[in-house]
XYZ file of C-alpha atoms in Angstrom:
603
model
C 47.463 -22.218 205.682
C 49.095 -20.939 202.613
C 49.080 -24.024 200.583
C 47.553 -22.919 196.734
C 44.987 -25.700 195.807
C 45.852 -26.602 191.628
C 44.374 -25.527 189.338
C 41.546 -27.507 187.792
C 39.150 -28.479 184.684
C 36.406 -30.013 185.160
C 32.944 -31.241 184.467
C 29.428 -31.913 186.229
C 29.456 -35.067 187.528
C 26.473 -37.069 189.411
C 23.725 -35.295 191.195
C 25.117 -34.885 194.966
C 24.081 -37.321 197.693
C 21.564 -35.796 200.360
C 24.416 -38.239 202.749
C 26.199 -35.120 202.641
C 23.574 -33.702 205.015
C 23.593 -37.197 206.841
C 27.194 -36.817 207.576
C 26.784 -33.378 208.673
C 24.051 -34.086 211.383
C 26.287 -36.881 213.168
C 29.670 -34.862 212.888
C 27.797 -31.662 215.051
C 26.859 -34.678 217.598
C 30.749 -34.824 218.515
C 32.911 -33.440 220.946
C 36.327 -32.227 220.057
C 38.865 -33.807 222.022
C 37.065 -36.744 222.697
C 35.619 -37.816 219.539
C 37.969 -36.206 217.643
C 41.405 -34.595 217.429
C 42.945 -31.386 215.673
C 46.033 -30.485 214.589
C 46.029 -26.847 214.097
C 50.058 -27.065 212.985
C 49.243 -29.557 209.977
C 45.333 -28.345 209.451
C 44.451 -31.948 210.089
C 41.413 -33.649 211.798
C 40.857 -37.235 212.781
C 38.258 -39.430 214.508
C 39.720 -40.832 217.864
C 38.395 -44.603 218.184
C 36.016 -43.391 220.327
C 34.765 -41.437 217.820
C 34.258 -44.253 215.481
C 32.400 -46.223 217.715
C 29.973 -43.266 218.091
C 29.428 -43.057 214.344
C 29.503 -46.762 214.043
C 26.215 -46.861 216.621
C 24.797 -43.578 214.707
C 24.916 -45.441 211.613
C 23.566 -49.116 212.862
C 27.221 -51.047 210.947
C 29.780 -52.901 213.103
C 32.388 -51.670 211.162
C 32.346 -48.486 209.735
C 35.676 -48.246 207.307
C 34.321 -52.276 205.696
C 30.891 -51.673 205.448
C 30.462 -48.348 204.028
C 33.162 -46.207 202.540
C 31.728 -43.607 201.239
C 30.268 -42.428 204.803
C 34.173 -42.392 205.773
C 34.692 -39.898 203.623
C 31.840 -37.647 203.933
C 32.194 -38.208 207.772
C 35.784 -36.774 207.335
C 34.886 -34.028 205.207
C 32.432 -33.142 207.522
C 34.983 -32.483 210.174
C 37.472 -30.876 208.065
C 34.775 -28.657 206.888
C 33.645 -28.083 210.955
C 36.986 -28.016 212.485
C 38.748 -26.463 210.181
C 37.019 -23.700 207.789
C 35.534 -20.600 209.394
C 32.481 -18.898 208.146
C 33.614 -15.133 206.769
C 37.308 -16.147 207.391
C 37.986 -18.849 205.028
C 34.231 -18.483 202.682
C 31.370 -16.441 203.186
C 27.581 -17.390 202.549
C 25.820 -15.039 199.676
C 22.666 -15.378 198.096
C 22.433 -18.929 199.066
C 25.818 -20.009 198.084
C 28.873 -20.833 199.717
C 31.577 -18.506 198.144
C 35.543 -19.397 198.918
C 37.368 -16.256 200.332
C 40.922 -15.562 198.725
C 43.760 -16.174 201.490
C 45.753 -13.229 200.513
C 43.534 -10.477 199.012
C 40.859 -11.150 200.647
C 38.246 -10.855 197.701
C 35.259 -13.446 196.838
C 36.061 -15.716 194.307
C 32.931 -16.631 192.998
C 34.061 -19.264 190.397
C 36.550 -21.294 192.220
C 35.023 -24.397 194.753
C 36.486 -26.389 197.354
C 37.552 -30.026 195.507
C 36.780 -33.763 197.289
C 34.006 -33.176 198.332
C 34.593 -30.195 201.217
C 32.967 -27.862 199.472
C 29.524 -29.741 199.599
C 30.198 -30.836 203.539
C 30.326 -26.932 203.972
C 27.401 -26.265 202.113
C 25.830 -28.459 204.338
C 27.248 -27.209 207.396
C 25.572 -23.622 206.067
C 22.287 -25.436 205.729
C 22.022 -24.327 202.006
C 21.441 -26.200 198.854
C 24.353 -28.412 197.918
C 25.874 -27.792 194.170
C 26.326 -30.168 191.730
C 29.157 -32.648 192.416
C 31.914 -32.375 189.746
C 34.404 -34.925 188.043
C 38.634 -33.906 187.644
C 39.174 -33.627 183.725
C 42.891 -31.804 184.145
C 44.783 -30.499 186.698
C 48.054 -28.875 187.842
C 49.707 -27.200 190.459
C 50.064 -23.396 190.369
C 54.240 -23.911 190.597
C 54.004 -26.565 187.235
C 52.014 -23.995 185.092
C 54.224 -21.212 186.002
C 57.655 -23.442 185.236
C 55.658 -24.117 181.449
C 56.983 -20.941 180.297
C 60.775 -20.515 178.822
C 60.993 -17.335 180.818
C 59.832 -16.308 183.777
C 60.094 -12.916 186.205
C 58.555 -11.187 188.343
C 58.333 -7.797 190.346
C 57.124 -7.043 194.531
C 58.128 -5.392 197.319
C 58.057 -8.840 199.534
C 59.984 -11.320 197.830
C 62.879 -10.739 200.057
C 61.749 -12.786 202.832
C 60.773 -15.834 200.396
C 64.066 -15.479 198.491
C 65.287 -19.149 199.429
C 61.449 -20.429 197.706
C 61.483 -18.123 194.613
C 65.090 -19.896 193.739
C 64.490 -23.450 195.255
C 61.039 -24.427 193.177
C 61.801 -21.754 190.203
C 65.541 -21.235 190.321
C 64.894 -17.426 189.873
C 67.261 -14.966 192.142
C 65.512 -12.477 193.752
C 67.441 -8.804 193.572
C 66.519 -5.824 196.193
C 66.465 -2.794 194.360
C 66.775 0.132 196.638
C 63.743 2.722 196.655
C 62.738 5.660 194.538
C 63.087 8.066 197.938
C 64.003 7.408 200.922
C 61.908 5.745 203.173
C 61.424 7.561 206.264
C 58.226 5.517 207.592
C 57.929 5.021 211.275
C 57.544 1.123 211.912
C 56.958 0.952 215.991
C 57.531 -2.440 217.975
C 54.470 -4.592 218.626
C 52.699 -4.299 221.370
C 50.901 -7.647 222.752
C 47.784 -8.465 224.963
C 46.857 -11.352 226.724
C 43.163 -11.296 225.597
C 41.845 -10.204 222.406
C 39.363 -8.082 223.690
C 41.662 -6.045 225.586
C 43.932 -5.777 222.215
C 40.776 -4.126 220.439
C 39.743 -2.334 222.991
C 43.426 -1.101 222.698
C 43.273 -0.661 218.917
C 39.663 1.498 218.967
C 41.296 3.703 221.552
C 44.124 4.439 219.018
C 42.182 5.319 216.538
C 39.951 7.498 218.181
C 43.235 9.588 219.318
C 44.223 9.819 215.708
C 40.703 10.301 214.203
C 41.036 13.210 216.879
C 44.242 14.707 215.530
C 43.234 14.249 211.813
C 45.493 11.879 210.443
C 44.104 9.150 208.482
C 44.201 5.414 209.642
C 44.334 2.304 207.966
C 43.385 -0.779 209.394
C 44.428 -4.110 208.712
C 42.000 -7.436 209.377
C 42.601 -10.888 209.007
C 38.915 -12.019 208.105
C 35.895 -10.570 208.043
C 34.398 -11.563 211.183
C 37.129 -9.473 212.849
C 36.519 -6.861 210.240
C 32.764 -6.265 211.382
C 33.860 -6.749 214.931
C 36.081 -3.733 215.108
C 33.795 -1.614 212.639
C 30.661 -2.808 215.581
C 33.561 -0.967 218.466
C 33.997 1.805 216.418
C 30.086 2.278 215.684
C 29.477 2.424 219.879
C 32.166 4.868 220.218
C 30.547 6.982 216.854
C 33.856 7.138 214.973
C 33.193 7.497 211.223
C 35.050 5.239 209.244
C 34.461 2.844 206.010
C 34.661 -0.996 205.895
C 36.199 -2.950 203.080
C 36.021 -6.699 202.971
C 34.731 -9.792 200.947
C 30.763 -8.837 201.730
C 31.335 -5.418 199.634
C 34.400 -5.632 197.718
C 32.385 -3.725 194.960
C 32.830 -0.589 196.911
C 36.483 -1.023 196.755
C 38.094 1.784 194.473
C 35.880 4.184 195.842
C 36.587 3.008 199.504
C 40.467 3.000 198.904
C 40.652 6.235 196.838
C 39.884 8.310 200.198
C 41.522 6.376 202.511
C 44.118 8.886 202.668
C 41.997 12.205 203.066
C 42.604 14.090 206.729
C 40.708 11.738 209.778
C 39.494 9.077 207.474
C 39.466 5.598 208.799
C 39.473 2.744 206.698
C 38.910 -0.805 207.977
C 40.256 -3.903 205.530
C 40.446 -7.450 205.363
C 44.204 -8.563 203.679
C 45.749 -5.617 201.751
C 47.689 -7.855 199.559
C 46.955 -6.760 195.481
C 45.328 -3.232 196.563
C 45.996 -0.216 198.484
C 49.354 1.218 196.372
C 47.193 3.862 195.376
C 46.420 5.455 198.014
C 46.695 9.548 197.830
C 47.583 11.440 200.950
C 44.752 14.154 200.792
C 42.154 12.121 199.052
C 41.454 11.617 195.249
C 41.639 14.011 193.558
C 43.870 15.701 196.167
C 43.228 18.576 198.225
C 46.791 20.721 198.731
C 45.458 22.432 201.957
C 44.314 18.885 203.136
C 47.398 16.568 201.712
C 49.861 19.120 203.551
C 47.388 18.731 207.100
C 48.305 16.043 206.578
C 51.890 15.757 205.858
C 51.982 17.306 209.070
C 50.128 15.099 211.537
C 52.299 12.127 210.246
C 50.885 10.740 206.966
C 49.181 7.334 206.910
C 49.065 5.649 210.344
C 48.874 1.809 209.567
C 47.492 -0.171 212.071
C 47.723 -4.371 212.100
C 44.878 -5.802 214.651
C 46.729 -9.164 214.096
C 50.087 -10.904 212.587
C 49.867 -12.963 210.002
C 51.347 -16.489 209.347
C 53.247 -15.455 206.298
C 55.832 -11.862 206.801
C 54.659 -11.040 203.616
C 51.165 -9.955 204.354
C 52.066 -8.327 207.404
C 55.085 -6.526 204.988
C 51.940 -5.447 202.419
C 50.253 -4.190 204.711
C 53.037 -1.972 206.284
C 54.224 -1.072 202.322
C 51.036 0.775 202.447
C 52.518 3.545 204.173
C 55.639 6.223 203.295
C 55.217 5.623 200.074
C 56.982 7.516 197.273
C 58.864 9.332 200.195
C 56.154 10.280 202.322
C 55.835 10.062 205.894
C 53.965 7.217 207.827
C 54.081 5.054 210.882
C 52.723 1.250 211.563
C 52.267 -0.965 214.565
C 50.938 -4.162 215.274
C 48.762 -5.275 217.985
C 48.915 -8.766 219.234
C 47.203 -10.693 221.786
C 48.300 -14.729 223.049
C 44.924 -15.732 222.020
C 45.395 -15.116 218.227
C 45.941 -18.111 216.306
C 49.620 -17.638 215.239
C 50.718 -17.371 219.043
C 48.120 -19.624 220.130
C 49.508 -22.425 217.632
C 52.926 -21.591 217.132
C 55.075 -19.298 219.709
C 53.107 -17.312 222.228
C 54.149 -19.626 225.395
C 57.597 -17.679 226.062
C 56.238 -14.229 226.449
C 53.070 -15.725 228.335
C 55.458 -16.994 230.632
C 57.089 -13.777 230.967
C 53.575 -11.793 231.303
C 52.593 -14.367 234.350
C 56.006 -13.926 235.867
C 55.953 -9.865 236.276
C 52.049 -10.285 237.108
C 50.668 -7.893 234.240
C 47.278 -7.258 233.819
C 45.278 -8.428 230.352
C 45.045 -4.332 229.731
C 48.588 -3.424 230.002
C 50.189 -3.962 226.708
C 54.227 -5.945 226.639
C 55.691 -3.676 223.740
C 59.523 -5.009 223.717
C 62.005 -5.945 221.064
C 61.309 -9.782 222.632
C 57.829 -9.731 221.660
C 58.457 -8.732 218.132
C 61.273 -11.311 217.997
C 59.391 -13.879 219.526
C 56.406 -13.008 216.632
C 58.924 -13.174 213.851
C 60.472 -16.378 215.118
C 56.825 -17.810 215.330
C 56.567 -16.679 211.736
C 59.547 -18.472 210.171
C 58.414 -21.710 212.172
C 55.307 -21.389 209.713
C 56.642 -20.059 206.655
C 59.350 -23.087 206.927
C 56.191 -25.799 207.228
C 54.402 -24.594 204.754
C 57.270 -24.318 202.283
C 57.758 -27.865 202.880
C 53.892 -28.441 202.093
C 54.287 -26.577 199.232
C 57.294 -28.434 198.244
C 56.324 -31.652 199.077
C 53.247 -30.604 196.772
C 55.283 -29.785 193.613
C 57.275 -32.872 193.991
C 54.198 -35.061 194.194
C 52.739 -33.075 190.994
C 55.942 -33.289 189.145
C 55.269 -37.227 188.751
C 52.167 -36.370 187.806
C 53.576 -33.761 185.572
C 55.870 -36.671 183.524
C 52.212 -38.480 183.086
C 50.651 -35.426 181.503
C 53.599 -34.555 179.482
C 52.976 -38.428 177.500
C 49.202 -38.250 177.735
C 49.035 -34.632 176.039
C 51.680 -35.846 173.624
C 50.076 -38.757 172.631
C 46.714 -36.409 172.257
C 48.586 -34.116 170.568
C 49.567 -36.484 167.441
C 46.273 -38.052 167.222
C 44.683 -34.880 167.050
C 47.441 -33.819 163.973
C 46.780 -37.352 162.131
C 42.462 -36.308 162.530
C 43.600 -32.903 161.292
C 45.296 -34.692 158.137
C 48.872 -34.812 159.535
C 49.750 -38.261 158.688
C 53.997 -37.692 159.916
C 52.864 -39.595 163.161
C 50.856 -42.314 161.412
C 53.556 -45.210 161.329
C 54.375 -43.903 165.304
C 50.662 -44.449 165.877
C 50.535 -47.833 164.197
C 53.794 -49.077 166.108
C 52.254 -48.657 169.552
C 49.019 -50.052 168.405
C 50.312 -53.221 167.285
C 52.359 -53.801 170.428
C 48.973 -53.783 172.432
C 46.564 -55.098 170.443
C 45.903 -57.018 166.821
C 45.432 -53.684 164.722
C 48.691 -54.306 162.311
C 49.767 -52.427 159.981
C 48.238 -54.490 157.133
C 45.111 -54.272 159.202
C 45.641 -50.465 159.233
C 45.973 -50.247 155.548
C 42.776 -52.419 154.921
C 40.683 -50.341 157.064
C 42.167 -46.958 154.860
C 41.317 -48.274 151.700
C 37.592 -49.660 153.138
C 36.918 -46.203 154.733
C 38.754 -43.496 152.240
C 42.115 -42.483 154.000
C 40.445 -39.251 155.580
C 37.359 -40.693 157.089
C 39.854 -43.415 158.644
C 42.197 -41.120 159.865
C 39.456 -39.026 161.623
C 37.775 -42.020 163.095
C 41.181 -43.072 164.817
C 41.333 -39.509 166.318
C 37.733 -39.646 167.688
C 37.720 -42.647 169.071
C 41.152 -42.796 170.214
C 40.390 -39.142 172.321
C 37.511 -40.213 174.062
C 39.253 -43.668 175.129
C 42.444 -41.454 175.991
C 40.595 -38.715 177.966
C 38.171 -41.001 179.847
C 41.495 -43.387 181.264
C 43.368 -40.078 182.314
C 40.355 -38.991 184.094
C 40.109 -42.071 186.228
C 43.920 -42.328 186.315
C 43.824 -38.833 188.134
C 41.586 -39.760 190.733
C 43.332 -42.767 191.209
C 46.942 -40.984 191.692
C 44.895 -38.853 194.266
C 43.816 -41.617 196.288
C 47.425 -42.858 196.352
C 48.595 -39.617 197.317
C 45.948 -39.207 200.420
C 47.397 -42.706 201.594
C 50.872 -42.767 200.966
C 51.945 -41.086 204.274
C 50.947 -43.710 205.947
C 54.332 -45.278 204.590
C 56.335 -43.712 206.535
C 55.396 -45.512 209.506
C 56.734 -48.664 207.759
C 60.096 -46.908 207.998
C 59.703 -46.036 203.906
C 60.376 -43.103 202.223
C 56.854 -41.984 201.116
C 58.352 -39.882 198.372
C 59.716 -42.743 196.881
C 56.796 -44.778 196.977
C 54.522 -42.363 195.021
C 57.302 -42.158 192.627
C 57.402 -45.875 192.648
C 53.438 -46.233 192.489
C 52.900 -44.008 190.188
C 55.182 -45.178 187.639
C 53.709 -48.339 187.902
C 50.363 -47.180 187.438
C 51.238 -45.353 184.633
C 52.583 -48.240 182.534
C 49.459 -50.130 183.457
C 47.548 -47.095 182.197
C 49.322 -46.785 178.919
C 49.051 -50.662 177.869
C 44.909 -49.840 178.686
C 44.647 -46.962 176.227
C 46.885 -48.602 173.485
C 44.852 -51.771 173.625
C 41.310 -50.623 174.395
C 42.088 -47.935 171.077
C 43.087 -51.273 168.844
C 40.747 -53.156 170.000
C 38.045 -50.971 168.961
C 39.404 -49.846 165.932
C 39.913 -53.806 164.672
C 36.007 -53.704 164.597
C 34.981 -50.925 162.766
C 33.127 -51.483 160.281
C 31.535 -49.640 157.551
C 28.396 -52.404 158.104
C 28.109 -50.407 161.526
C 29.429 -46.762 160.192
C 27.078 -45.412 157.275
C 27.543 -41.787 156.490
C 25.138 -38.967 156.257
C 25.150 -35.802 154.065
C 27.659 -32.949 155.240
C 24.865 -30.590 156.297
C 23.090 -33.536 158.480
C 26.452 -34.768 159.437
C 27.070 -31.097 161.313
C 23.920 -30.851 162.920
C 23.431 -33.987 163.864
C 27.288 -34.014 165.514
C 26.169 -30.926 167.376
C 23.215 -31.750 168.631
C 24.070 -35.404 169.914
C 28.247 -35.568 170.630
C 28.165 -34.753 173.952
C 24.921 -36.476 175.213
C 25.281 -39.355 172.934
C 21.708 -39.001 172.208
C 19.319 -41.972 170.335
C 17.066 -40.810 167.878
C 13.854 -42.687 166.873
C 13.610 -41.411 163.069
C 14.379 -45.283 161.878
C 11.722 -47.919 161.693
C 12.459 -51.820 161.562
C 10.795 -54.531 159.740
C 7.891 -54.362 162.429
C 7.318 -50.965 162.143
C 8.788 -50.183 165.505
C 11.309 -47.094 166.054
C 14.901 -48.620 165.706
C 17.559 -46.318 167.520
C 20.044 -44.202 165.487
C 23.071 -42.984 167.293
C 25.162 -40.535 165.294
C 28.767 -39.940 166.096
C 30.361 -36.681 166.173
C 31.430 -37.354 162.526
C 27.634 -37.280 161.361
C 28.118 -41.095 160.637
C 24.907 -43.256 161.730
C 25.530 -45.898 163.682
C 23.013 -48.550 163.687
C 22.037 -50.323 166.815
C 20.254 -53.224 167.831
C 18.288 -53.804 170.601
C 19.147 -57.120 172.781
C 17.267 -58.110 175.561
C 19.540 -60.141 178.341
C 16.606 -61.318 180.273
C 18.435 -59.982 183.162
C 16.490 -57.301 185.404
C 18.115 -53.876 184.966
C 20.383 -52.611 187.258
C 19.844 -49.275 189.187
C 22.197 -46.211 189.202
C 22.752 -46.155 192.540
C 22.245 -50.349 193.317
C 25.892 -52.273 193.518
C 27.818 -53.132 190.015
C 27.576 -56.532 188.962
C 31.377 -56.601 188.382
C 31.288 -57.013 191.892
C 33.825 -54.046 192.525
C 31.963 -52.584 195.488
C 30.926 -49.605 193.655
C 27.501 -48.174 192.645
C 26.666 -49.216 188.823
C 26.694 -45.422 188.318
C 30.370 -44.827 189.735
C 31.082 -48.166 187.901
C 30.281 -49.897 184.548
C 26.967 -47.572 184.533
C 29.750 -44.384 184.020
């Protein structure tokens, strides 16, 4: 589905649960279809209730969604990752790791993980060692970041078909500009199977005949899996050709740069991002070879499969005639490939079963190309919506951010000695808590005006950073909810709008107070400064981990805990005992909010 996850910051969080491999055990214990349901159209899977009465016995509760919540999720994870994620389609396992496969290009991206918690159910799906669990700091959606800048522009060959997009979300116009030369590329009609073995059985046998004649081939996969299973036909019938693909995208410049030399064939996963270069000849080019060439056709591009979005498939095709040059395409298509399985194949099935034709004989027809292209906008059209529906739900999020990184911005000015937003700073303070501006001025002249003004900005950062945080995750649990609205007959639009306004205020009034109230009761009996030289290595070494040293001895002798701040100020701490026994990371809060201590007070 082409529906861009945003982009992220963020953190380690906890250690992850070994329920992820819990989860992952019962989930491969159920049937589709009767335990569960999926919607291929909205890439959605659910339990059916007599799936949740299976788990519920599996996990010995009598009510699964009371009794223990975080098994719902990693039970629906589980599934999503099971149902819904194929191994060298959508990631590939390497070196023991689960690595996400880009949509469009087709390359590893190493850095980038699955967020909620999939990528860990798939992890455990692979049977390999599940990666540290991680915590949101920032986030935004690709469209947002883009819109940041004043000016904005772009140049491809395939924005045509996503010209109503480009000028809905960005308001940009999208102008053809007519080629260089003319193009005088042969595009042939598609020509559709009813199996998929009989469409590459098809596809080999084309290749062979042009392998035969000398004219190079290039052949476009949707995943790697159907990558290696072509390049394993090809191997029986001892054609020589070169795979490219997420397993050795290192070999890719050297792969592509004699894709166009006389007979070469050249298997690829999604040419989107590579391929323009492509010499007729080879690199560096042969004359006697490019004009064998020249002759026998140019590059024959071959599609083993249409893709949801016209753009790939248009990449792929833009690979040939370039710059002039001759070059012919076609796509084979068979009913059992995912885009006519899903979303359009039952017309020309019906027309295949009428006239009686055999799963070898290929339907090539202006229908069948129609029929692919109408299947095609039916996609395109839901997953602009997605994406739509996406940026609208991020721009509320987007007038959140917009405050928060305000308000961080003048704090961060007024600890950098900026004092223009001081009486701004004050004014919101004292609306939320008893820090007044006579307060304010007391605690400048007991500190020295600079030590104050960088004590507000620390504090006030780490109070502001670690609210946004958990207001993030709570906008996202809104937003995984809030289409359940609709079933009240309520716009669920609206409602997030309405939610998350609401949650925002309530936000706001926490930082301003929480930042006053801790600010009314600083002290320098609790702040005592250390020497500049100390003060920097001290800061460095203990900011982040908020580490206790034991250099300090009390009246007894015993070590007395020193915590210094990232200021290099020592704040003293005393040791009281509650008489209450501890309470474990992982055992209930005592708030009595349902959570573990760890997820909880114990953050």
């Amino acid at each position: 589905m082409l529906l861009e996850p945003p982009l992220i910051i963020s953190s380690a969080d906890a250690k992850p649960s070994s329920r992820y491999y819990d989860a992952d055990r019962i989930v491969k214990t159920l049937a589709k279809g009767i335990d569960y349901e999926v919607e291929e159209k909205f890439r959605n899977v659910t339990l059916t209730d007599l799936g949740i009465r299976r788990v519920e016995r599996l996990l010995g509760v009598e009510n699964l969604y009371e009794q223990d919540f975080e098994m719902v999720h990693l039970i629906e994870e589980a599934l999503t990752a099971h149902a819904l994620y194929e191994k060298d389609r959508d990631y590939v396992v390497k070196d023991g790791k689960v690595i996400i496969v880009d949509q469009f290009t087709g390359r590893l991206l190493p850095n980038n993980r699955f967020s909620h918690g999939l990528h860990q159910a798939i992890e455990a799906k692979e049977g390999v060692e599940i990666q540290q669990e991680s915590k949101t700091l920032a986030e935004i959606s690709y469209q947002n970041y883009f819109r940041m800048y004043k000016k904005l522009a772009g140049m491809t060959g395939t924005a045509a078909t996503e010209a109503e997009e480009f000028y809905k979300i960005y308001k940009l116009e999208v102008v053809v500009i007519p080629t260089n030369k003319p193009n005088i590329r042969k595009d042939h009609n598609d020509v559709i199977y009813k199996t998929e073995s009989a469409k590459f059985k098809a596809v080999a046998d084309d290749i062979a005949e042009r392998h035969a004649r000398g004219q190079p081939v290039l052949v476009g996969t949707t995943s790697v899996e159907k990558s290696e299973q072509l390049h394993a036909l090809l191997v029986r019938r001892k054609i020589p050709h070169e795979v490219l693909n997420a397993k050795n995208h290192e070999k890719e410049a050297l792969i592509i740069a004699q894709a166009g030399r006389k007979g070469a064939v050249t298997i690829s996963t999604n040419m989107a991002g590579r391929g323009v270069d492509i010499v007729l000849g080879g690199d560096p080019p042969d004359e006697e070879q490019q004009k064998e060439v020249l002759e026998k056709g140019g590059l024959y591009v071959i599609g083993t499969e249409r893709h949801e979005s016209r753009r790939i498939d248009n990449q792929l095709r833009g690979r040939a005639g370039r710059q002039g040059d001759p070059g012919e395409t076609r796509f084979y298509v068979s009913l059992q490939d995912d885009l006519m399985r899903v979303f359009g194949g039952e017309q020309v099935s019906r027309l295949m079963d009428r006239f009686g034709i055999d799963e070898t004989i290929p339907l090539e027809a202006g229908l069948v190309t129609r029929s692919i292209e109408s299947a095609q906008k039916k996609v395109e059209g839901f997953n602009f919506d997605r994406r739509k529906n996406v940026v609208e739900m991020d721009d509320v999020i987007n007038v959140h951010r917009e405050v928060i990184y305000k308000l961080r911005r003048r704090i961060l000015e007024l600890g950098a000695g900026i004092t223009t937003n001081k009486e701004w700073i004050i004014g919101k303070l004292s609306s939320m808590s008893v820090l007044s501006s006579e307060l304010w001025e007391q605690k400048e002249r007991e500190f020295g005006e600079e030590t104050w003004y960088k004590i507000v900005s620390d504090w006030s950062l780490r109070v502001i950073d670690n609210f946004w945080m958990d207001h993030l995750v709570d906008m996202d649990q809104v937003r995984e909810g809030i289409g359940l609205r609709g079933y009240a007959q309520r716009d669920p639009m609206v409602e997030y709008k309405k939610e998350g306004h609401e949650r925002f205020e309530i936000l706001l009034a926490r930082i301003y107070s929480t930042i006053g109230e801790r600010l009314e009761k600083a002290t320098t009996d609790s702040v005592v400064r250390v020497s500049p030289s100390e003060s920097q290595l001290l800061a460095r070494a203990n900011y982040l981990h908020g580490d206790f040293e034991s250099g300090v001895r009390d009246e007894m002798g015993q070590a007395s805990p020193r915590f210094v701040d990232p200021l290099g100020r020592v704040v003293k701490v005393q040791a009281v005992t509650s008489g209450k026994e501890k309470v474990g990371r992982n055992d209930p809060c005592p708030c009595g909010s349902g959570k573990k201590y760890k997820n909880c007070h114990g953050r």
